[in-house]
Structure formats: structure tokens, C-alpha cells
PDB file of C-alpha atoms and ligand atoms in Angstrom:
ATOM      1  CA  UNK Q  28     -15.079 -13.397   2.832  1.00 76.00           C
ATOM      2  CA  UNK Q  29     -15.538 -11.386   0.703  1.00 89.00           C
ATOM      3  CA  UNK Q  30     -13.554 -12.871  -2.009  1.00 94.00           C
ATOM      4  CA  UNK Q  31     -12.724 -11.780  -5.654  1.00 96.00           C
ATOM      5  CA  UNK Q  32     -16.364 -11.916  -6.997  1.00 95.00           C
ATOM      6  CA  UNK Q  33     -17.874  -9.972  -3.909  1.00 94.00           C
ATOM      7  CA  UNK Q  34     -15.008  -7.328  -4.085  1.00 95.00           C
ATOM      8  CA  UNK Q  35     -15.805  -6.888  -7.831  1.00 95.00           C
ATOM      9  CA  UNK Q  36     -19.517  -6.632  -7.093  1.00 94.00           C
ATOM     10  CA  UNK Q  37     -18.953  -3.759  -4.580  1.00 93.00           C
ATOM     11  CA  UNK Q  38     -16.782  -2.000  -7.151  1.00 96.00           C
ATOM     12  CA  UNK Q  39     -19.420  -2.445  -9.988  1.00 95.00           C
ATOM     13  CA  UNK Q  40     -22.122  -1.169  -7.722  1.00 93.00           C
ATOM     14  CA  UNK Q  41     -20.163   1.861  -6.484  1.00 96.00           C
ATOM     15  CA  UNK Q  42     -19.286   2.768 -10.116  1.00 96.00           C
ATOM     16  CA  UNK Q  43     -23.047   2.312 -11.080  1.00 95.00           C
ATOM     17  CA  UNK Q  44     -23.845   4.824  -8.303  1.00 94.00           C
ATOM     18  CA  UNK Q  45     -21.315   7.384  -9.796  1.00 96.00           C
ATOM     19  CA  UNK Q  46     -18.671   7.388  -7.058  1.00 97.00           C
ATOM     20  CA  UNK Q  47     -16.063   8.470  -9.582  1.00 98.00           C
ATOM     21  CA  UNK Q  48     -15.543  12.096  -9.928  1.00 98.00           C
ATOM     22  CA  UNK Q  49     -16.825  12.829  -6.523  1.00 98.00           C
ATOM     23  CA  UNK Q  50     -14.826  15.203  -4.248  1.00 98.00           C
ATOM     24  CA  UNK Q  51     -14.407  14.395  -0.577  1.00 98.00           C
ATOM     25  CA  UNK Q  52     -15.332  17.486   1.543  1.00 98.00           C
ATOM     26  CA  UNK Q  53     -15.315  16.090   4.877  1.00 97.00           C
ATOM     27  CA  UNK Q  54     -14.563  12.842   6.894  1.00 98.00           C
ATOM     28  CA  UNK Q  55     -16.248  11.609   9.967  1.00 97.00           C
ATOM     29  CA  UNK Q  56     -14.560   8.875  12.053  1.00 96.00           C
ATOM     30  CA  UNK Q  57     -16.862   6.909  14.337  1.00 94.00           C
ATOM     31  CA  UNK Q  58     -14.163   4.272  14.928  1.00 93.00           C
ATOM     32  CA  UNK Q  59     -10.741   5.154  13.547  1.00 94.00           C
ATOM     33  CA  UNK Q  60      -9.392   1.668  14.156  1.00 95.00           C
ATOM     34  CA  UNK Q  61      -9.548   0.861  10.521  1.00 96.00           C
ATOM     35  CA  UNK Q  62      -6.696   3.351   9.691  1.00 97.00           C
ATOM     36  CA  UNK Q  63      -3.416   1.428   9.593  1.00 97.00           C
ATOM     37  CA  UNK Q  64      -0.963   3.932   8.435  1.00 97.00           C
ATOM     38  CA  UNK Q  65      -2.645   7.134   9.180  1.00 98.00           C
ATOM     39  CA  UNK Q  66      -4.706   8.709  12.122  1.00 97.00           C
ATOM     40  CA  UNK Q  67      -7.928  10.765  11.810  1.00 97.00           C
ATOM     41  CA  UNK Q  68      -5.964  13.997  11.201  1.00 98.00           C
ATOM     42  CA  UNK Q  69      -3.455  12.877   8.722  1.00 98.00           C
ATOM     43  CA  UNK Q  70      -6.212  10.840   6.911  1.00 98.00           C
ATOM     44  CA  UNK Q  71      -8.470  13.911   6.585  1.00 98.00           C
ATOM     45  CA  UNK Q  72      -5.529  16.135   5.448  1.00 98.00           C
ATOM     46  CA  UNK Q  73      -4.721  13.428   2.818  1.00 98.00           C
ATOM     47  CA  UNK Q  74      -8.304  12.953   1.341  1.00 98.00           C
ATOM     48  CA  UNK Q  75     -10.209  16.141   1.688  1.00 98.00           C
ATOM     49  CA  UNK Q  76     -10.263  18.087  -1.436  1.00 98.00           C
ATOM     50  CA  UNK Q  77      -9.445  15.038  -3.623  1.00 98.00           C
ATOM     51  CA  UNK Q  78     -11.643  13.224  -5.958  1.00 98.00           C
ATOM     52  CA  UNK Q  79     -12.273   9.542  -6.561  1.00 98.00           C
ATOM     53  CA  UNK Q  80     -10.797   8.866  -9.966  1.00 98.00           C
ATOM     54  CA  UNK Q  81     -10.868   5.199 -10.265  1.00 98.00           C
ATOM     55  CA  UNK Q  82     -11.759   2.102  -8.237  1.00 98.00           C
ATOM     56  CA  UNK Q  83     -10.506  -1.238  -8.899  1.00 98.00           C
ATOM     57  CA  UNK Q  84      -9.194  -4.350  -7.187  1.00 97.00           C
ATOM     58  CA  UNK Q  85      -6.008  -6.456  -6.736  1.00 97.00           C
ATOM     59  CA  UNK Q  86      -7.471  -9.805  -5.617  1.00 96.00           C
ATOM     60  CA  UNK Q  87      -9.416  -9.149  -2.516  1.00 96.00           C
ATOM     61  CA  UNK Q  88      -8.006  -5.413  -2.027  1.00 97.00           C
ATOM     62  CA  UNK Q  89      -9.996  -2.482  -3.060  1.00 98.00           C
ATOM     63  CA  UNK Q  90      -7.871   0.182  -4.759  1.00 98.00           C
ATOM     64  CA  UNK Q  91      -9.168   3.683  -5.034  1.00 98.00           C
ATOM     65  CA  UNK Q  92      -7.207   6.059  -7.157  1.00 98.00           C
ATOM     66  CA  UNK Q  93      -7.525   9.642  -5.994  1.00 98.00           C
ATOM     67  CA  UNK Q  94      -6.596  12.931  -7.751  1.00 98.00           C
ATOM     68  CA  UNK Q  95      -2.991  14.077  -7.314  1.00 98.00           C
ATOM     69  CA  UNK Q  96      -1.570  10.557  -7.726  1.00 98.00           C
ATOM     70  CA  UNK Q  97      -2.806   9.419  -4.325  1.00 98.00           C
ATOM     71  CA  UNK Q  98      -4.092   6.045  -3.483  1.00 98.00           C
ATOM     72  CA  UNK Q  99      -6.396   4.538  -0.682  1.00 98.00           C
ATOM     73  CA  UNK Q 100      -6.669   0.816  -0.354  1.00 98.00           C
ATOM     74  CA  UNK Q 101      -9.439  -0.747   1.593  1.00 98.00           C
ATOM     75  CA  UNK Q 102      -9.320  -4.444   2.554  1.00 97.00           C
ATOM     76  CA  UNK Q 103     -12.723  -5.596   3.818  1.00 95.00           C
ATOM     77  CA  UNK Q 104     -11.233  -8.688   5.651  1.00 94.00           C
ATOM     78  CA  UNK Q 105     -14.155 -10.717   7.184  1.00 89.00           C
ATOM     79  CA  UNK Q 106     -17.151  -8.581   7.095  1.00 89.00           C
ATOM     80  CA  UNK Q 107     -16.350  -5.020   5.687  1.00 93.00           C
ATOM     81  CA  UNK Q 108     -18.715  -3.129   3.607  1.00 93.00           C
ATOM     82  CA  UNK Q 109     -18.354  -0.134   1.399  1.00 94.00           C
ATOM     83  CA  UNK Q 110     -21.522   1.749   0.425  1.00 94.00           C
ATOM     84  CA  UNK Q 111     -22.178   5.049  -1.382  1.00 95.00           C
ATOM     85  CA  UNK Q 112     -25.309   6.460   0.135  1.00 95.00           C
ATOM     86  CA  UNK Q 113     -27.258   9.726   0.744  1.00 96.00           C
ATOM     87  CA  UNK Q 114     -25.316  11.965   3.341  1.00 95.00           C
ATOM     88  CA  UNK Q 115     -28.526  12.358   5.215  1.00 95.00           C
ATOM     89  CA  UNK Q 116     -28.519   8.648   6.154  1.00 93.00           C
ATOM     90  CA  UNK Q 117     -27.493   8.273   9.939  1.00 92.00           C
ATOM     91  CA  UNK Q 118     -24.552   6.062  10.647  1.00 91.00           C
ATOM     92  CA  UNK Q 119     -25.528   2.872  12.303  1.00 88.00           C
ATOM     93  CA  UNK Q 120     -23.652   0.961  15.044  1.00 88.00           C
ATOM     94  CA  UNK Q 121     -21.323  -0.815  12.537  1.00 92.00           C
ATOM     95  CA  UNK Q 122     -20.193   2.383  10.530  1.00 95.00           C
ATOM     96  CA  UNK Q 123     -16.592   3.207  11.177  1.00 96.00           C
ATOM     97  CA  UNK Q 124     -15.837   5.929   8.646  1.00 97.00           C
ATOM     98  CA  UNK Q 125     -17.861   8.299   6.448  1.00 97.00           C
ATOM     99  CA  UNK Q 126     -16.280  10.282   3.552  1.00 98.00           C
ATOM    100  CA  UNK Q 127     -18.721  13.038   2.741  1.00 98.00           C
ATOM    101  CA  UNK Q 128     -19.043  14.076  -0.928  1.00 97.00           C
ATOM    102  CA  UNK Q 129     -21.659  16.785  -0.809  1.00 94.00           C
ATOM    103  CA  UNK Q 130     -25.024  15.155  -1.010  1.00 96.00           C
ATOM    104  CA  UNK Q 131     -23.667  11.529  -0.887  1.00 97.00           C
ATOM    105  CA  UNK Q 132     -21.089   9.795   1.187  1.00 97.00           C
ATOM    106  CA  UNK Q 133     -18.914   6.775   0.919  1.00 98.00           C
ATOM    107  CA  UNK Q 134     -19.265   4.827   4.084  1.00 97.00           C
ATOM    108  CA  UNK Q 135     -17.261   1.857   5.611  1.00 97.00           C
ATOM    109  CA  UNK Q 136     -19.210  -0.424   7.927  1.00 95.00           C
ATOM    110  CA  UNK Q 137     -17.698  -3.583   9.559  1.00 93.00           C
ATOM    111  CA  UNK Q 138     -19.099  -5.377  12.523  1.00 89.00           C
ATOM    112  CA  UNK Q 139     -16.030  -7.359  12.964  1.00 90.00           C
ATOM    113  CA  UNK Q 140     -13.803  -4.404  12.656  1.00 93.00           C
ATOM    114  CA  UNK Q 141     -10.987  -6.311  11.043  1.00 94.00           C
ATOM    115  CA  UNK Q 142     -10.848  -4.186   7.718  1.00 96.00           C
ATOM    116  CA  UNK Q 143      -7.915  -1.941   6.966  1.00 97.00           C
ATOM    117  CA  UNK Q 144      -7.382   1.415   5.135  1.00 98.00           C
ATOM    118  CA  UNK Q 145      -3.945   2.236   3.899  1.00 98.00           C
ATOM    119  CA  UNK Q 146      -3.037   5.525   2.293  1.00 98.00           C
ATOM    120  CA  UNK Q 147      -0.244   6.077  -0.302  1.00 98.00           C
ATOM    121  CA  UNK Q 148       1.092   9.531  -1.557  1.00 98.00           C
ATOM    122  CA  UNK Q 149       1.993   8.253  -4.926  1.00 98.00           C
ATOM    123  CA  UNK Q 150       1.635   5.385  -7.237  1.00 97.00           C
ATOM    124  CA  UNK Q 151       5.144   4.500  -6.851  1.00 98.00           C
ATOM    125  CA  UNK Q 152       4.802   4.324  -2.991  1.00 98.00           C
ATOM    126  CA  UNK Q 153       1.476   2.197  -3.538  1.00 98.00           C
ATOM    127  CA  UNK Q 154       3.156  -0.310  -5.985  1.00 97.00           C
ATOM    128  CA  UNK Q 155       6.224  -0.657  -3.824  1.00 97.00           C
ATOM    129  CA  UNK Q 156       4.279  -1.082  -0.501  1.00 98.00           C
ATOM    130  CA  UNK Q 157       4.487  -4.464   1.417  1.00 95.00           C
ATOM    131  CA  UNK Q 158       0.734  -4.659   1.060  1.00 94.00           C
ATOM    132  CA  UNK Q 159       0.687  -4.596  -2.699  1.00 97.00           C
ATOM    133  CA  UNK Q 160       4.067  -5.850  -3.894  1.00 97.00           C
ATOM    134  CA  UNK Q 161       3.521  -9.230  -2.389  1.00 95.00           C
ATOM    135  CA  UNK Q 162       0.111 -10.029  -4.068  1.00 97.00           C
ATOM    136  CA  UNK Q 163       0.116 -12.671  -6.571  1.00 97.00           C
ATOM    137  CA  UNK Q 164      -1.615 -12.951  -9.951  1.00 98.00           C
ATOM    138  CA  UNK Q 165      -5.271 -12.285 -10.309  1.00 97.00           C
ATOM    139  CA  UNK Q 166      -7.737 -14.880 -11.632  1.00 97.00           C
ATOM    140  CA  UNK Q 167      -8.055 -13.180 -15.108  1.00 97.00           C
ATOM    141  CA  UNK Q 168      -4.394 -12.196 -15.589  1.00 98.00           C
ATOM    142  CA  UNK Q 169      -3.007 -13.745 -18.698  1.00 98.00           C
ATOM    143  CA  UNK Q 170       0.337 -14.392 -16.917  1.00 98.00           C
ATOM    144  CA  UNK Q 171      -1.485 -16.897 -14.619  1.00 98.00           C
ATOM    145  CA  UNK Q 172      -0.631 -20.116 -16.533  1.00 98.00           C
ATOM    146  CA  UNK Q 173      -0.240 -23.855 -15.685  1.00 98.00           C
ATOM    147  CA  UNK Q 174       3.604 -23.263 -15.733  1.00 98.00           C
ATOM    148  CA  UNK Q 175       3.404 -20.474 -13.299  1.00 98.00           C
ATOM    149  CA  UNK Q 176       1.243 -22.631 -10.931  1.00 98.00           C
ATOM    150  CA  UNK Q 177       3.578 -25.585 -11.193  1.00 98.00           C
ATOM    151  CA  UNK Q 178       6.512 -23.407 -10.429  1.00 98.00           C
ATOM    152  CA  UNK Q 179       4.842 -22.009  -7.324  1.00 98.00           C
ATOM    153  CA  UNK Q 180       3.504 -25.447  -6.229  1.00 98.00           C
ATOM    154  CA  UNK Q 181       6.996 -26.995  -6.533  1.00 97.00           C
ATOM    155  CA  UNK Q 182       8.353 -28.370  -3.195  1.00 96.00           C
ATOM    156  CA  UNK Q 183       5.341 -27.475  -1.199  1.00 98.00           C
ATOM    157  CA  UNK Q 184       4.050 -30.313   1.060  1.00 98.00           C
ATOM    158  CA  UNK Q 185       1.063 -28.415   2.413  1.00 98.00           C
ATOM    159  CA  UNK Q 186      -2.509 -29.262   1.428  1.00 98.00           C
ATOM    160  CA  UNK Q 187      -3.632 -27.763  -1.947  1.00 98.00           C
ATOM    161  CA  UNK Q 188      -6.631 -26.118  -0.070  1.00 98.00           C
ATOM    162  CA  UNK Q 189      -4.170 -24.229   1.935  1.00 98.00           C
ATOM    163  CA  UNK Q 190      -1.998 -23.052  -1.082  1.00 98.00           C
ATOM    164  CA  UNK Q 191      -5.123 -21.907  -3.066  1.00 98.00           C
ATOM    165  CA  UNK Q 192      -5.723 -19.448  -0.110  1.00 98.00           C
ATOM    166  CA  UNK Q 193      -2.066 -18.002  -0.355  1.00 97.00           C
ATOM    167  CA  UNK Q 194      -2.688 -14.589  -1.878  1.00 97.00           C
ATOM    168  CA  UNK Q 195       0.876 -14.452  -3.080  1.00 97.00           C
ATOM    169  CA  UNK Q 196       0.072 -16.991  -5.644  1.00 98.00           C
ATOM    170  CA  UNK Q 197      -3.364 -16.573  -6.910  1.00 98.00           C
ATOM    171  CA  UNK Q 198      -4.975 -13.326  -5.433  1.00 98.00           C
ATOM    172  CA  UNK Q 199      -8.673 -13.367  -4.689  1.00 97.00           C
ATOM    173  CA  UNK Q 200      -9.483 -16.990  -3.847  1.00 97.00           C
ATOM    174  CA  UNK Q 201     -10.859 -17.459  -0.298  1.00 95.00           C
ATOM    175  CA  UNK Q 202     -12.430 -20.194   1.547  1.00 95.00           C
ATOM    176  CA  UNK Q 203     -15.687 -20.558  -0.463  1.00 95.00           C
ATOM    177  CA  UNK Q 204     -14.141 -20.457  -3.940  1.00 97.00           C
ATOM    178  CA  UNK Q 205     -11.150 -22.759  -3.045  1.00 98.00           C
ATOM    179  CA  UNK Q 206     -13.684 -25.426  -2.064  1.00 98.00           C
ATOM    180  CA  UNK Q 207     -15.721 -25.016  -5.318  1.00 98.00           C
ATOM    181  CA  UNK Q 208     -12.648 -25.014  -7.396  1.00 98.00           C
ATOM    182  CA  UNK Q 209     -11.176 -28.187  -6.060  1.00 98.00           C
ATOM    183  CA  UNK Q 210     -14.566 -29.788  -6.396  1.00 98.00           C
ATOM    184  CA  UNK Q 211     -14.657 -28.780 -10.034  1.00 98.00           C
ATOM    185  CA  UNK Q 212     -11.390 -30.249 -10.579  1.00 98.00           C
ATOM    186  CA  UNK Q 213     -11.899 -33.426  -8.604  1.00 98.00           C
ATOM    187  CA  UNK Q 214      -8.892 -32.780  -6.493  1.00 98.00           C
ATOM    188  CA  UNK Q 215      -8.778 -33.799  -2.730  1.00 98.00           C
ATOM    189  CA  UNK Q 216      -8.388 -30.629  -0.673  1.00 98.00           C
ATOM    190  CA  UNK Q 217      -5.763 -32.448   1.477  1.00 98.00           C
ATOM    191  CA  UNK Q 218      -3.743 -33.526  -1.596  1.00 98.00           C
ATOM    192  CA  UNK Q 219      -0.070 -32.385  -1.280  1.00 98.00           C
ATOM    193  CA  UNK Q 220       0.300 -29.277  -3.441  1.00 98.00           C
ATOM    194  CA  UNK Q 221       3.578 -30.513  -4.818  1.00 98.00           C
ATOM    195  CA  UNK Q 222       1.900 -33.616  -6.255  1.00 98.00           C
ATOM    196  CA  UNK Q 223      -0.270 -31.709  -8.643  1.00 98.00           C
ATOM    197  CA  UNK Q 224       0.446 -32.205 -12.406  1.00 98.00           C
ATOM    198  CA  UNK Q 225       0.420 -29.469 -15.046  1.00 98.00           C
ATOM    199  CA  UNK Q 226      -3.009 -30.702 -16.134  1.00 98.00           C
ATOM    200  CA  UNK Q 227      -4.273 -30.260 -12.663  1.00 98.00           C
ATOM    201  CA  UNK Q 228      -2.834 -26.720 -12.644  1.00 98.00           C
ATOM    202  CA  UNK Q 229      -4.516 -25.885 -15.905  1.00 98.00           C
ATOM    203  CA  UNK Q 230      -7.852 -27.385 -14.567  1.00 98.00           C
ATOM    204  CA  UNK Q 231      -7.536 -25.185 -11.440  1.00 98.00           C
ATOM    205  CA  UNK Q 232      -7.113 -22.042 -13.715  1.00 98.00           C
ATOM    206  CA  UNK Q 233     -10.032 -22.963 -15.921  1.00 98.00           C
ATOM    207  CA  UNK Q 234     -12.261 -23.686 -12.939  1.00 98.00           C
ATOM    208  CA  UNK Q 235     -11.342 -20.630 -11.100  1.00 98.00           C
ATOM    209  CA  UNK Q 236     -12.014 -18.385 -14.085  1.00 98.00           C
ATOM    210  CA  UNK Q 237     -15.379 -20.063 -14.807  1.00 98.00           C
ATOM    211  CA  UNK Q 238     -16.605 -20.003 -11.162  1.00 97.00           C
ATOM    212  CA  UNK Q 239     -15.422 -16.439 -10.535  1.00 97.00           C
ATOM    213  CA  UNK Q 240     -17.174 -15.254 -13.753  1.00 97.00           C
ATOM    214  CA  UNK Q 241     -20.371 -17.051 -12.743  1.00 96.00           C
ATOM    215  CA  UNK Q 242     -20.257 -15.740  -9.166  1.00 96.00           C
ATOM    216  CA  UNK Q 243     -19.679 -12.181 -10.410  1.00 95.00           C
ATOM    217  CA  UNK Q 244     -22.733 -12.479 -12.818  1.00 95.00           C
ATOM    218  CA  UNK Q 245     -24.916 -13.390  -9.585  1.00 94.00           C
ATOM    219  CA  UNK Q 246     -23.457 -10.570  -7.611  1.00 91.00           C
ATOM    220  CA  UNK Q 247     -21.251 -12.746  -5.482  1.00 91.00           C
ATOM    221  CA  UNK Q 248     -22.118 -15.258  -2.594  1.00 88.00           C
ATOM    222  CA  UNK Q 249     -23.980 -14.530   0.362  1.00 81.00           C
ATOM    223  CA  UNK Q 250     -23.015 -16.833   3.281  1.00 72.00           C
ATOM    224  CA  UNK Q 251     -22.846 -14.837   6.340  1.00 65.00           C
ATOM    225  CA  UNK Q 252     -23.755 -11.128   5.792  1.00 61.00           C
ATOM    226  CA  UNK Q 253     -22.336 -10.067   2.365  1.00 57.00           C
ATOM    227  CA  UNK Q 254     -24.423  -7.384   0.737  1.00 64.00           C
ATOM    228  CA  UNK Q 255     -23.054  -5.140  -1.846  1.00 63.00           C
ATOM    229  CA  UNK Q 256     -25.640  -2.369  -0.991  1.00 64.00           C
ATOM    230  CA  UNK Q 257     -27.998  -1.842   1.771  1.00 65.00           C
ATOM    231  CA  UNK Q 258     -30.514  -4.736   1.440  1.00 56.00           C
ATOM    232  CA  UNK Q 259     -28.880  -6.108  -1.623  1.00 65.00           C
ATOM    233  CA  UNK Q 260     -27.209  -9.528  -1.365  1.00 75.00           C
ATOM    234  CA  UNK Q 261     -25.417 -11.741  -3.859  1.00 85.00           C
ATOM    235  CA  UNK Q 262     -27.137 -15.053  -4.864  1.00 89.00           C
ATOM    236  CA  UNK Q 263     -24.303 -17.358  -5.992  1.00 90.00           C
ATOM    237  CA  UNK Q 264     -24.824 -19.385  -2.677  1.00 90.00           C
ATOM    238  CA  UNK Q 265     -27.624 -21.118  -4.721  1.00 90.00           C
ATOM    239  CA  UNK Q 266     -24.945 -22.628  -7.100  1.00 93.00           C
ATOM    240  CA  UNK Q 267     -22.490 -23.684  -4.648  1.00 95.00           C
ATOM    241  CA  UNK Q 268     -21.621 -27.420  -5.123  1.00 96.00           C
ATOM    242  CA  UNK Q 269     -19.942 -28.203  -1.974  1.00 96.00           C
ATOM    243  CA  UNK Q 270     -19.291 -25.192   0.203  1.00 96.00           C
ATOM    244  CA  UNK Q 271     -21.719 -25.082   3.329  1.00 93.00           C
ATOM    245  CA  UNK Q 272     -23.428 -28.234   1.967  1.00 95.00           C
ATOM    246  CA  UNK Q 273     -22.064 -30.849   4.581  1.00 95.00           C
ATOM    247  CA  UNK Q 274     -24.326 -34.070   4.612  1.00 97.00           C
ATOM    248  CA  UNK Q 275     -26.186 -33.001   1.557  1.00 97.00           C
ATOM    249  CA  UNK Q 276     -25.858 -35.235  -1.551  1.00 98.00           C
ATOM    250  CA  UNK Q 277     -23.078 -34.494  -4.072  1.00 98.00           C
ATOM    251  CA  UNK Q 278     -24.645 -32.972  -7.229  1.00 97.00           C
ATOM    252  CA  UNK Q 279     -22.544 -35.454  -9.313  1.00 98.00           C
ATOM    253  CA  UNK Q 280     -22.624 -38.863  -7.412  1.00 98.00           C
ATOM    254  CA  UNK Q 281     -25.076 -38.291  -4.533  1.00 98.00           C
ATOM    255  CA  UNK Q 282     -22.408 -39.269  -1.930  1.00 98.00           C
ATOM    256  CA  UNK Q 283     -22.848 -37.006   1.271  1.00 98.00           C
ATOM    257  CA  UNK Q 284     -20.600 -33.921   1.216  1.00 98.00           C
ATOM    258  CA  UNK Q 285     -18.080 -34.065   4.078  1.00 98.00           C
ATOM    259  CA  UNK Q 286     -16.908 -31.286   6.161  1.00 97.00           C
ATOM    260  CA  UNK Q 287     -13.285 -31.406   7.549  1.00 98.00           C
ATOM    261  CA  UNK Q 288     -10.749 -28.715   8.738  1.00 97.00           C
ATOM    262  CA  UNK Q 289      -7.745 -27.854   6.770  1.00 97.00           C
ATOM    263  CA  UNK Q 290      -5.251 -25.570   8.501  1.00 96.00           C
ATOM    264  CA  UNK Q 291      -8.062 -24.210  10.562  1.00 96.00           C
ATOM    265  CA  UNK Q 292     -10.356 -23.574   7.798  1.00 96.00           C
ATOM    266  CA  UNK Q 293     -13.849 -25.417   7.375  1.00 96.00           C
ATOM    267  CA  UNK Q 294     -13.557 -27.314   4.177  1.00 98.00           C
ATOM    268  CA  UNK Q 295     -16.139 -29.071   2.220  1.00 98.00           C
ATOM    269  CA  UNK Q 296     -15.541 -31.789  -0.479  1.00 98.00           C
ATOM    270  CA  UNK Q 297     -17.107 -34.897  -1.958  1.00 98.00           C
ATOM    271  CA  UNK Q 298     -15.207 -38.012  -0.650  1.00 98.00           C
ATOM    272  CA  UNK Q 299     -16.018 -39.966  -3.762  1.00 98.00           C
ATOM    273  CA  UNK Q 300     -15.437 -37.372  -6.618  1.00 98.00           C
ATOM    274  CA  UNK Q 301     -12.545 -35.915  -4.818  1.00 98.00           C
ATOM    275  CA  UNK Q 302     -11.052 -39.281  -3.542  1.00 97.00           C
ATOM    276  CA  UNK Q 303      -7.526 -38.154  -4.512  1.00 89.00           C
TER     277      UNK Q 303
HETATM  278 ZN1  LIG E  24     -19.505 -36.711  -5.765  1.00 75.16          ZN
END
């Protein structure tokens, strides 16, 4: 959490609020722990006077292009949030950084404080960074094909659920959508990755795209505290078929949804529809 659809929802909302074109005039650090390759002084020198030129995502990573070929990446991790609000709004106890742009400010809040900010002085530095260069293909990338998945699944004995969470293969799938995708494909979350067929791989891609698109159209899923703006939450949780639904009847066969742990992650599935 947040996964591809929730990150997309933040970005869509920030664009709607006219973040792009705004110039950073001041930075307030309430908790600079979020800065991973800078400190308050170097971060301020880096960003003050620059404009937000574009905002996009690579999987779960938010990528902000700034003027002068600079880049700022923000990873929300568990509970990070990025809001564009009136500068007069007082920071709350979860606010970590405020980037002031005249009458508005871009604020980063995170009650778990696991989020990360990285700064890059050029597009080249950004693309070649460890953070970015290892990220796999995004759900809607045309290079994401059944053959690509089959190659990446080859020789892997680990559970397919664990592999779907591997951001170096498909970027943007997290715990919620991995469960939903496997249910849609009738694949058991514990199945060995290498046992998947080319057809299974194609089914995963199709389900992934359909579910991500649906989730984006509902502004993402709110399971713990996701909100894409103060007091705005996503509603896709109403459409989840298995995730968080333990002991409730399967929407297809009425069997009770089971919760197990796969590689430390709570995993929900239908023991009948996803028998193998
Ligand atoms: Zn079922």
C-alpha cells in the first residue's frame, strides 16, 4: 500500500489541482528522515527556485520532473501521502516536509515514516540510479508480454504470490492487487512460479490490466488509511473479491475465503476456485 492505482490517483489529483508549473519558494522540514540522499540544506538548495514540470509514476514510485533537468522521486512505502494544499494550512503531526509554492504547498505526510525522497541532478543520473534502473515493466507497458513473464518466471521455485510482488518483474503490484489478480486467474497463491504456463502468464497480464484500470476508475482502494486528498478516499475496496475477505463466501462458488501467510504477507484466496 499504496500500489499502482493509488499512486496514479495521487498523481491525477495533484495534476487537477494545478501542481505543474508551480515554483518552490521555500521548504519546511518537520522531520527530514524522509531525505535519503540529501539533507535539509542540500535539498533546499536543490529545489528552491525550480518548477514542477511533470509528475508521473514508475510502478509505485512517484517521479517529479523539475526545471533544469532535475528529478525528485518519492516512494510512499506503507502510508505516505502527498497533498497540494493552501499554504495557510497548519502542518499536522504526520507532516514531514512542506514545499511552499506561494499560496499553495506540496506536503508529504507519513505516520509510519517509511517513505523516501531521492534527488537527481539530471535525467541520466535519475535513469541510471539503483532506485530506478532495477524497476521492471509497468502494467500497461506494451513490452509486458506472456513471453517476458515466462522468461522471468523460469527456474523460480518461490510462490507466485511472492513473485508478483517482485518490483523488478512487474512494477506496481502490491499485496492487495496480487491477491485479486491470482483470484481472477484461478491460480493458487502458493503455486511454484516456474510451473506457470504461457497461458497463465497471459491471464495474469490481462487480469492485472483490467483490475488496475478498474481500481484507478474508483480512485484506488482504501484498506488502512489511503486518501488521495484530505478527506477523500478511494472506493475500490467495495469491489475486492478476496483481499481482506477471510471467512466470507467466494463471489463465484460460495466457499469461504481463506487467509494464509505467504513469505510473511497476509494472503487471501478461494480454496476451491484457486485449488491449484
Ligand atoms: Zn470460489
